[in-house]
Amino acid sequence: MTRLLSLAFGLLMVAAGTVESAGPALVLAAVAVVALVVGLLIRLAATLAVVAVAGALALSEPSPVVAAIAGLAASAYLVVRHAEGTGAAWVLTAPTVLGALGLTAVTVLGATVPFALPWVPLVAPLAVVAAYVIVLDRYAGDPGRGSPLR
């Protein structure tokens, strides 16, 4: 069942990634289809299929909605494809689906809404450093005490 579902998500990924494609992007789409079929037997080829579709998207410059559909299908394809021993119901849990849908919606919103703030490039590096500090704070504790540094 998981192979059939991963095949469906993979075909949706390739179809969405090649809607507005021409020239070299179609070559990468063909590579993605071959990797998709091989990916039914070898999981590593599934990753190659996603990378090929990402390359096709980069060469064809599609609309943000088409790219988001391809990305959402690609994430579902990889999640289901790499869940070989379990059923799809155990893999496509509510947090997984809601997280993927939420991030896709944020991505489409960020790409389609014209939002120009001239100070964002100045704040972005500081936000990245702050995010790293917040995430790594719990791992940077004193070995003797075991608590985070503060």
XYZ file of N, CA, C and O in Angstrom:
600
model
N 0.812 -1.191 0.000
C 0.000 0.000 0.000
C 0.862 1.264 0.000
O 0.531 2.243 -0.658
N 1.972 1.237 0.769
C 2.811 2.436 0.817
C 3.496 2.683 -0.521
O 3.717 3.833 -0.886
N 3.829 1.630 -1.244
C 4.468 1.841 -2.558
C 3.487 2.468 -3.540
O 3.873 3.321 -4.340
N 2.252 2.043 -3.498
C 1.253 2.622 -4.393
C 0.999 4.089 -4.049
O 0.902 4.937 -4.940
N 0.917 4.386 -2.766
C 0.710 5.770 -2.346
C 1.926 6.635 -2.665
O 1.785 7.772 -3.104
N 3.127 6.088 -2.473
C 4.325 6.860 -2.817
C 4.421 7.076 -4.323
O 4.859 8.147 -4.771
N 3.990 6.108 -5.104
C 3.966 6.281 -6.558
C 2.992 7.393 -6.957
O 3.304 8.227 -7.808
N 1.842 7.445 -6.306
C 0.861 8.499 -6.613
C 1.414 9.875 -6.267
O 1.313 10.821 -7.060
N 2.032 10.013 -5.093
C 2.625 11.298 -4.715
C 3.791 11.651 -5.639
O 3.988 12.813 -5.979
N 4.568 10.649 -6.033
C 5.685 10.900 -6.936
C 5.222 11.367 -8.309
O 5.799 12.290 -8.893
N 4.187 10.738 -8.835
C 3.651 11.177 -10.131
C 3.054 12.575 -10.049
O 3.205 13.376 -10.984
N 2.397 12.890 -8.936
C 1.890 14.250 -8.747
C 3.045 15.248 -8.677
O 2.967 16.341 -9.250
N 4.122 14.866 -8.005
C 5.297 15.726 -7.908
C 5.881 16.006 -9.283
O 6.148 17.164 -9.640
N 6.066 14.976 -10.090
C 6.642 15.152 -11.422
C 5.686 15.925 -12.325
O 6.109 16.817 -13.072
N 4.402 15.634 -12.241
C 3.434 16.346 -13.079
C 3.387 17.827 -12.717
O 3.377 18.693 -13.600
N 3.372 18.140 -11.432
C 3.338 19.545 -11.020
C 4.648 20.249 -11.348
O 4.654 21.429 -11.676
N 5.739 19.522 -11.271
C 7.034 20.134 -11.550
C 7.302 20.380 -13.013
O 8.192 21.153 -13.374
N 6.540 19.740 -13.883
C 6.790 19.892 -15.319
C 5.643 20.561 -16.055
O 5.608 20.526 -17.287
N 4.715 21.187 -15.352
C 3.575 21.836 -16.004
C 4.032 22.941 -16.939
O 3.596 23.031 -18.079
N 4.928 23.789 -16.481
C 5.376 24.932 -17.269
C 6.816 24.743 -17.751
O 7.562 25.698 -17.857
N 7.206 23.514 -18.042
C 8.593 23.222 -18.400
C 8.788 23.153 -19.904
O 7.868 22.837 -20.655
N 10.026 23.424 -20.306
C 10.418 23.297 -21.709
C 11.926 23.119 -21.761
O 12.650 23.561 -20.869
N 12.402 22.451 -22.789
C 13.837 22.308 -23.005
C 14.524 21.439 -21.974
O 14.117 20.301 -21.728
N 15.590 21.973 -21.340
C 16.365 21.174 -20.376
C 15.551 20.721 -19.165
O 15.860 19.702 -18.556
N 14.525 21.467 -18.823
C 13.696 21.059 -17.692
C 12.955 19.762 -17.985
O 12.725 18.957 -17.085
N 12.603 19.539 -19.247
C 11.940 18.282 -19.607
C 12.894 17.098 -19.525
O 12.467 15.977 -19.237
N 14.177 17.342 -19.772
C 15.173 16.275 -19.606
C 15.250 15.872 -18.136
O 15.276 14.677 -17.798
N 15.266 16.868 -17.250
C 15.269 16.551 -15.826
C 13.967 15.887 -15.393
O 13.964 15.047 -14.493
N 12.870 16.227 -16.024
C 11.607 15.567 -15.720
C 11.659 14.095 -16.122
O 11.141 13.232 -15.407
N 12.288 13.804 -17.256
C 12.443 12.411 -17.673
C 13.336 11.650 -16.695
O 13.056 10.493 -16.351
N 14.395 12.301 -16.228
C 15.256 11.683 -15.213
C 14.456 11.417 -13.942
O 14.602 10.373 -13.300
N 13.573 12.356 -13.594
C 12.745 12.181 -12.396
C 11.790 11.002 -12.539
O 11.576 10.258 -11.586
N 11.220 10.823 -13.717
C 10.302 9.704 -13.926
C 11.050 8.371 -13.822
O 10.572 7.425 -13.191
N 12.235 8.315 -14.425
C 13.032 7.082 -14.339
C 13.425 6.819 -12.887
O 13.326 5.687 -12.390
N 13.858 7.865 -12.180
C 14.232 7.695 -10.772
C 13.021 7.330 -9.924
O 13.149 6.603 -8.940
N 11.862 7.821 -10.313
C 10.630 7.484 -9.593
C 10.325 5.992 -9.714
O 9.984 5.338 -8.733
N 10.473 5.456 -10.912
C 10.211 4.031 -11.121
C 11.264 3.185 -10.407
O 10.933 2.196 -9.741
N 12.530 3.596 -10.508
C 13.586 2.858 -9.808
C 13.421 3.008 -8.296
O 13.745 2.104 -7.537
N 12.894 4.159 -7.878
C 12.684 4.406 -6.461
C 11.683 3.478 -5.812
O 11.630 3.382 -4.588
N 10.878 2.793 -6.610
C 9.970 1.796 -6.040
C 10.732 0.604 -5.477
O 10.243 -0.093 -4.589
N 11.944 0.394 -5.998
C 12.774 -0.710 -5.517
C 13.912 -0.238 -4.621
O 14.269 -0.913 -3.663
N 14.498 0.904 -4.959
C 15.652 1.422 -4.229
C 15.280 2.805 -3.682
O 15.007 3.727 -4.457
N 15.294 2.950 -2.379
C 14.847 4.201 -1.774
C 15.716 5.397 -2.139
O 15.230 6.517 -2.203
N 16.991 5.184 -2.350
C 17.887 6.287 -2.675
C 17.489 6.976 -3.978
O 17.653 8.191 -4.128
N 16.936 6.235 -4.898
C 16.494 6.820 -6.162
C 15.318 7.775 -5.966
O 15.111 8.676 -6.774
N 14.574 7.597 -4.895
C 13.469 8.514 -4.606
C 13.997 9.913 -4.333
O 13.421 10.911 -4.780
N 15.102 10.000 -3.642
C 15.720 11.297 -3.382
C 16.220 11.911 -4.674
O 16.098 13.118 -4.885
N 16.773 11.096 -5.561
C 17.226 11.589 -6.862
C 16.046 12.131 -7.672
O 16.181 13.147 -8.367
N 14.893 11.500 -7.566
C 13.708 11.981 -8.280
C 13.293 13.356 -7.770
O 12.960 14.249 -8.562
N 13.351 13.557 -6.473
C 12.991 14.860 -5.902
C 13.996 15.926 -6.331
O 13.618 17.049 -6.685
N 15.263 15.590 -6.328
C 16.292 16.551 -6.754
C 16.126 16.896 -8.232
O 16.288 18.059 -8.634
N 15.780 15.923 -9.052
C 15.562 16.189 -10.475
C 14.360 17.102 -10.691
O 14.402 18.005 -11.533
N 13.297 16.898 -9.935
C 12.135 17.775 -10.057
C 12.475 19.178 -9.566
O 12.044 20.177 -10.162
N 13.261 19.281 -8.512
C 13.683 20.604 -8.030
C 14.513 21.318 -9.092
O 14.362 22.533 -9.300
N 15.367 20.579 -9.783
C 16.126 21.177 -10.882
C 15.232 21.608 -12.028
O 15.438 22.678 -12.626
N 14.241 20.801 -12.335
C 13.299 21.171 -13.396
C 12.513 22.423 -13.015
O 12.259 23.289 -13.854
N 12.149 22.525 -11.745
C 11.456 23.724 -11.288
C 12.363 24.951 -11.375
O 11.923 26.035 -11.746
N 13.630 24.779 -11.041
C 14.554 25.907 -11.096
C 14.778 26.374 -12.528
O 14.948 27.569 -12.779
N 14.769 25.454 -13.473
C 14.992 25.825 -14.875
C 13.752 26.395 -15.544
O 13.857 27.163 -16.498
N 12.578 26.041 -15.057
C 11.361 26.470 -15.745
C 10.701 27.695 -15.123
O 9.838 28.299 -15.743
N 11.068 28.082 -13.922
C 10.509 29.245 -13.229
C 8.980 29.247 -13.222
O 8.342 30.125 -13.795
N 8.359 28.270 -12.556
C 6.892 28.210 -12.532
C 6.310 29.206 -11.535
O 7.037 29.885 -10.800
N 5.000 29.258 -11.479
C 4.338 30.111 -10.490
C 4.563 29.520 -9.096
O 4.818 28.323 -8.950
N 4.472 30.345 -8.061
C 4.687 29.838 -6.697
C 3.708 28.743 -6.291
O 4.069 27.834 -5.547
N 2.483 28.792 -6.792
C 1.499 27.773 -6.421
C 1.880 26.418 -7.013
O 1.795 25.383 -6.339
N 2.324 26.416 -8.261
C 2.746 25.156 -8.897
C 3.962 24.589 -8.180
O 4.048 23.383 -7.914
N 4.916 25.455 -7.843
C 6.101 24.992 -7.119
C 5.727 24.470 -5.731
O 6.303 23.488 -5.259
N 4.748 25.106 -5.092
C 4.318 24.643 -3.772
C 3.631 23.286 -3.857
O 3.840 22.431 -2.993
N 2.834 23.079 -4.883
C 2.180 21.772 -5.054
C 3.235 20.693 -5.292
O 3.162 19.600 -4.710
N 4.227 21.004 -6.124
C 5.299 20.033 -6.364
C 6.081 19.766 -5.091
O 6.441 18.616 -4.793
N 6.352 20.793 -4.308
C 7.087 20.608 -3.060
C 6.305 19.825 -2.025
O 6.857 18.982 -1.322
N 5.013 20.091 -1.930
C 4.169 19.348 -0.993
C 4.075 17.881 -1.395
O 4.179 16.985 -0.552
N 3.928 17.636 -2.692
C 3.889 16.248 -3.168
C 5.244 15.572 -2.967
O 5.300 14.378 -2.641
N 6.329 16.321 -3.140
C 7.670 15.748 -2.942
C 7.894 15.362 -1.480
O 8.444 14.288 -1.194
N 7.461 16.214 -0.561
C 7.639 15.864 0.850
C 6.780 14.661 1.228
O 7.234 13.768 1.950
N 5.560 14.611 0.729
C 4.709 13.450 1.009
C 5.290 12.189 0.370
O 5.251 11.107 0.973
N 5.842 12.335 -0.831
C 6.459 11.197 -1.516
C 7.622 10.628 -0.706
O 7.718 9.415 -0.502
N 8.486 11.503 -0.228
C 9.634 11.020 0.533
C 9.222 10.431 1.880
O 9.777 9.411 2.307
N 8.250 11.043 2.537
C 7.806 10.518 3.830
C 7.206 9.128 3.662
O 7.535 8.196 4.397
N 6.347 8.970 2.675
C 5.699 7.672 2.477
C 6.691 6.656 1.926
O 6.672 5.489 2.320
N 7.578 7.070 1.047
C 8.517 6.125 0.435
C 9.508 5.575 1.454
O 9.902 4.427 1.400
N 9.919 6.405 2.390
C 10.892 5.952 3.381
C 10.233 5.280 4.584
O 10.911 4.912 5.529
N 8.939 5.095 4.558
C 8.220 4.381 5.615
C 7.900 2.980 5.137
O 6.754 2.589 5.033
N 8.912 2.236 4.826
C 8.735 0.939 4.179
C 8.046 -0.087 5.074
O 7.121 -0.755 4.656
N 8.458 -0.210 6.319
C 7.936 -1.277 7.157
C 6.587 -0.989 7.793
O 5.964 -1.864 8.345
N 6.136 0.252 7.708
C 4.892 0.621 8.378
C 3.827 0.956 7.349
O 4.096 1.130 6.173
N 2.620 1.095 7.806
C 1.536 1.497 6.919
C 1.515 3.008 6.745
O 2.093 3.760 7.531
N 0.844 3.448 5.719
C 0.792 4.883 5.431
C 0.044 5.631 6.525
O 0.305 6.807 6.774
N -0.869 4.957 7.202
C -1.624 5.613 8.267
C -0.725 5.959 9.445
O -0.961 6.925 10.160
N 0.321 5.204 9.654
C 1.244 5.479 10.745
C 2.212 6.598 10.388
O 2.807 7.200 11.266
N 2.381 6.862 9.117
C 3.345 7.870 8.681
C 2.680 9.220 8.477
O 3.186 10.251 8.897
N 1.535 9.229 7.835
C 0.841 10.479 7.550
C -0.041 10.856 8.732
O -1.261 10.838 8.660
N 0.611 11.205 9.817
C -0.111 11.596 11.017
C -0.578 13.044 10.892
O -0.141 13.776 10.001
N -1.428 13.452 11.790
C -1.952 14.820 11.759
C -0.845 15.866 11.891
O -0.837 16.844 11.138
N 0.126 15.714 12.795
C 1.186 16.723 12.857
C 2.019 16.798 11.577
O 2.415 17.888 11.150
N 2.262 15.665 10.948
C 3.036 15.665 9.713
C 2.286 16.385 8.597
O 2.842 17.246 7.907
N 1.034 16.055 8.426
C 0.229 16.658 7.358
C -0.003 18.140 7.625
O 0.143 18.979 6.729
N -0.355 18.485 8.863
C -0.601 19.891 9.185
C 0.664 20.729 9.073
O 0.619 21.880 8.627
N 1.794 20.171 9.469
C 3.058 20.896 9.320
C 3.400 21.143 7.864
O 3.808 22.250 7.485
N 3.247 20.127 7.032
C 3.535 20.295 5.605
C 2.578 21.283 4.951
O 2.996 22.152 4.176
N 1.304 21.179 5.268
C 0.326 22.111 4.699
C 0.549 23.535 5.195
O 0.438 24.503 4.436
N 0.867 23.683 6.465
C 1.113 25.005 7.025
C 2.326 25.681 6.411
O 2.281 26.861 6.047
N 3.425 24.934 6.288
C 4.619 25.517 5.685
C 4.412 25.815 4.204
O 4.948 26.794 3.681
N 3.629 24.993 3.531
C 3.321 25.275 2.131
C 2.495 26.550 2.009
O 2.750 27.386 1.130
N 1.534 26.720 2.883
C 0.712 27.937 2.848
C 1.549 29.176 3.145
O 1.395 30.210 2.482
N 2.449 29.085 4.108
C 3.328 30.218 4.424
C 4.240 30.536 3.248
O 4.469 31.704 2.906
N 4.741 29.510 2.584
C 5.610 29.715 1.428
C 4.865 30.390 0.288
O 5.370 31.334 -0.334
N 3.673 29.911 -0.015
C 2.880 30.525 -1.097
C 2.522 31.962 -0.738
O 2.606 32.867 -1.579
N 2.149 32.182 0.495
C 1.811 33.538 0.929
C 3.019 34.464 0.824
O 2.911 35.586 0.345
N 4.166 33.972 1.251
C 5.374 34.789 1.176
C 5.831 35.064 -0.241
O 6.442 36.103 -0.522
N 5.546 34.158 -1.153
C 5.982 34.347 -2.547
C 4.993 35.152 -3.378
O 5.374 35.750 -4.378
N 3.738 35.177 -2.981
C 2.739 35.854 -3.808
C 2.361 37.241 -3.313
O 1.980 38.086 -4.107
N 2.443 37.482 -2.025
C 2.065 38.787 -1.492
C 3.229 39.759 -1.667
O 4.341 39.480 -1.204
N 3.004 40.871 -2.342
C 4.084 41.848 -2.483
C 4.315 42.557 -1.144
O 3.485 43.344 -0.688
N 5.416 42.246 -0.540
C 5.712 42.730 0.794
C 7.139 43.231 0.804
O 8.074 42.435 0.855
N 7.340 44.516 0.716
C 8.684 45.066 0.622
C 9.024 45.844 1.893
O 8.464 46.901 2.155
N 9.906 45.291 2.674
C 10.421 45.978 3.847
C 11.920 46.160 3.664
O 12.663 45.177 3.602
N 12.399 47.376 3.573
C 13.813 47.584 3.275
C 14.752 47.151 4.395
O 15.924 46.906 4.150
N 14.263 47.001 5.613
C 15.135 46.649 6.723
C 15.273 45.149 6.949
O 16.090 44.729 7.762
N 14.515 44.327 6.230
C 14.562 42.878 6.438
C 15.954 42.289 6.167
O 16.427 41.450 6.947
N 16.673 42.691 5.114
C 18.020 42.132 4.922
C 18.988 42.456 6.059
O 19.950 41.731 6.277
N 18.729 43.512 6.797
C 19.590 43.845 7.927
C 19.273 43.010 9.162
O 20.151 42.698 9.963
N 18.021 42.634 9.317
C 17.591 41.894 10.500
C 17.732 40.386 10.309
O 17.918 39.650 11.279
N 17.680 39.908 9.077
C 17.682 38.463 8.816
C 18.901 37.751 9.400
O 18.743 36.698 10.041
N 20.138 38.253 9.236
C 21.274 37.541 9.851
C 21.176 37.472 11.372
O 21.519 36.454 11.972
N 20.689 38.530 11.992
C 20.531 38.511 13.445
C 19.464 37.504 13.871
O 19.612 36.823 14.898
N 18.411 37.387 13.091
C 17.358 36.414 13.402
C 17.878 34.982 13.265
O 17.532 34.112 14.068
N 18.719 34.739 12.273
C 19.292 33.396 12.097
C 20.197 33.049 13.275
O 20.141 31.942 13.822
N 21.045 33.987 13.695
C 21.926 33.740 14.846
C 21.092 33.518 16.104
O 21.380 32.615 16.900
N 20.054 34.302 16.294
C 19.191 34.127 17.466
C 18.508 32.762 17.444
O 18.388 32.105 18.485
N 18.075 32.319 16.271
C 17.445 30.999 16.166
C 18.434 29.894 16.518
O 18.096 28.942 17.225
N 19.679 30.004 16.039
C 20.698 29.014 16.387
C 20.956 28.995 17.891
O 21.085 27.927 18.498
N 21.044 30.154 18.514
C 21.292 30.214 19.955
C 20.144 29.577 20.724
O 20.353 28.815 21.662
N 18.921 29.858 20.317
C 17.766 29.292 21.015
C 17.728 27.774 20.862
O 17.482 27.042 21.816
N 18.014 27.281 19.648
C 17.951 25.837 19.413
C 19.104 25.114 20.097
O 18.920 24.059 20.702
N 20.295 25.672 20.036
C 21.470 24.986 20.574
C 21.691 25.236 22.062
O 22.569 24.619 22.658
N 20.911 26.101 22.681
C 21.103 26.424 24.092
C 20.943 25.199 24.979
O 21.710 25.005 25.917
N 20.004 24.366 24.682
C 19.785 23.195 25.544
C 20.891 22.161 25.412
O 21.051 21.301 26.267
N 21.681 22.212 24.320
C 22.765 21.256 24.126
C 24.102 21.796 24.596
O 25.082 21.065 24.630
N 24.166 23.062 24.949
C 25.429 23.681 25.318
C 25.551 23.849 26.821
O 26.024 24.853 27.315
N 25.106 22.868 27.570
C 25.146 22.958 29.032
C 26.513 22.603 29.592
O 27.408 22.122 28.897
N 26.666 22.866 30.861
C 27.880 22.498 31.577
C 27.853 20.988 31.817
O 26.886 20.473 32.386
N 28.916 20.248 31.392
C 28.876 18.785 31.531
C 28.718 18.317 32.983
O 28.127 17.289 33.235
N 29.213 19.095 33.917
C 29.105 18.679 35.315
C 27.717 18.865 35.890
O 27.252 18.089 36.690
N 27.032 19.919 35.459
C 25.713 20.201 36.004
C 24.595 19.669 35.127
O 23.514 19.374 35.600
N 24.816 19.645 33.811
C 23.804 19.138 32.897
C 22.715 20.129 32.563
O 21.721 19.784 31.974
N 22.906 21.403 32.966
C 21.877 22.393 32.654
C 22.417 23.376 31.623
O 23.623 23.562 31.496
N 21.524 24.026 30.895
C 21.955 24.994 29.884
C 22.674 26.185 30.502
O 22.446 26.533 31.662
N 23.564 26.775 29.751
C 24.281 27.965 30.198
C 23.362 29.162 30.151
O 22.666 29.407 29.174
N 23.361 29.948 31.198
C 22.533 31.169 31.220
C 23.200 32.178 32.070
O 23.821 31.986 33.001
